[in-house]
Amino acid sequence: MSTRTDGIEGYAHLWEGSPYPHRWVLWDTAGDTLVFDRDANCPVDIDDEAALPEVLRRMREAGVPESDDYPGRPCA
């Protein structure tokens, strides 16, 4: 039997320890909060819109940095 938590755990790498300090950042844009991957320099695609609030909650609980400023490198 599948539960909502099963889908959430697929995103666990976003809030669990990482070899890259502060690789993921919560980026507060105009009205949206995006998970941003500093290594890939782009937002992370969260396929399950219903899971997004729980992913954000767990990331905040884990102390993932959050900012209104663009968290990535300049695009070439």
GROMACS .gro file of C-alpha atoms in nm, residues 34-73:
model
   40
   34LEU     CA    1   1.129   2.708  -0.518
   35VAL     CA    2   1.386   2.447  -0.423
   36PHE     CA    3   1.707   2.564  -0.592
   37ASP     CA    4   2.008   2.342  -0.664
   38ARG     CA    5   2.321   2.558  -0.647
   39ASP     CA    6   2.533   2.281  -0.802
   40ALA     CA    7   2.314   2.254  -1.113
   41ASN     CA    8   2.233   2.629  -1.094
   42CYS     CA    9   1.860   2.574  -1.150
   43PRO     CA   10   1.536   2.503  -0.963
   44VAL     CA   11   1.464   2.143  -0.865
   45ASP     CA   12   1.156   1.994  -1.029
   46ILE     CA   13   0.917   1.866  -0.760
   47ASP     CA   14   0.688   1.645  -0.969
   48ASP     CA   15   0.429   1.594  -0.697
   49GLU     CA   16   0.262   1.930  -0.629
   50ALA     CA   17   0.080   1.778  -0.330
   51ALA     CA   18   0.417   1.686  -0.177
   52LEU     CA   19   0.571   2.032  -0.216
   53PRO     CA   20   0.445   2.181   0.114
   54GLU     CA   21   0.581   1.882   0.309
   55VAL     CA   22   0.914   1.895   0.123
   56LEU     CA   23   0.946   2.265   0.207
   57ARG     CA   24   0.849   2.204   0.571
   58ARG     CA   25   1.112   1.931   0.611
   59MET     CA   26   1.379   2.141   0.441
   60ARG     CA   27   1.306   2.434   0.672
   61GLU     CA   28   1.307   2.203   0.975
   62ALA     CA   29   1.651   2.075   0.865
   63GLY     CA   30   1.782   2.433   0.844
   64VAL     CA   31   1.817   2.461   0.467
   65PRO     CA   32   1.904   2.826   0.383
   66GLU     CA   33   1.620   3.043   0.252
   67SER     CA   34   1.651   3.368   0.060
   68ASP     CA   35   1.463   3.621  -0.151
   69ASP     CA   36   1.779   3.682  -0.355
   70TYR     CA   37   1.873   3.468  -0.656
   71PRO     CA   38   2.081   3.190  -0.498
   72GLY     CA   39   2.267   3.074  -0.808
   73ARG     CA   40   2.563   3.177  -1.020
   0.00000   0.00000   0.00000
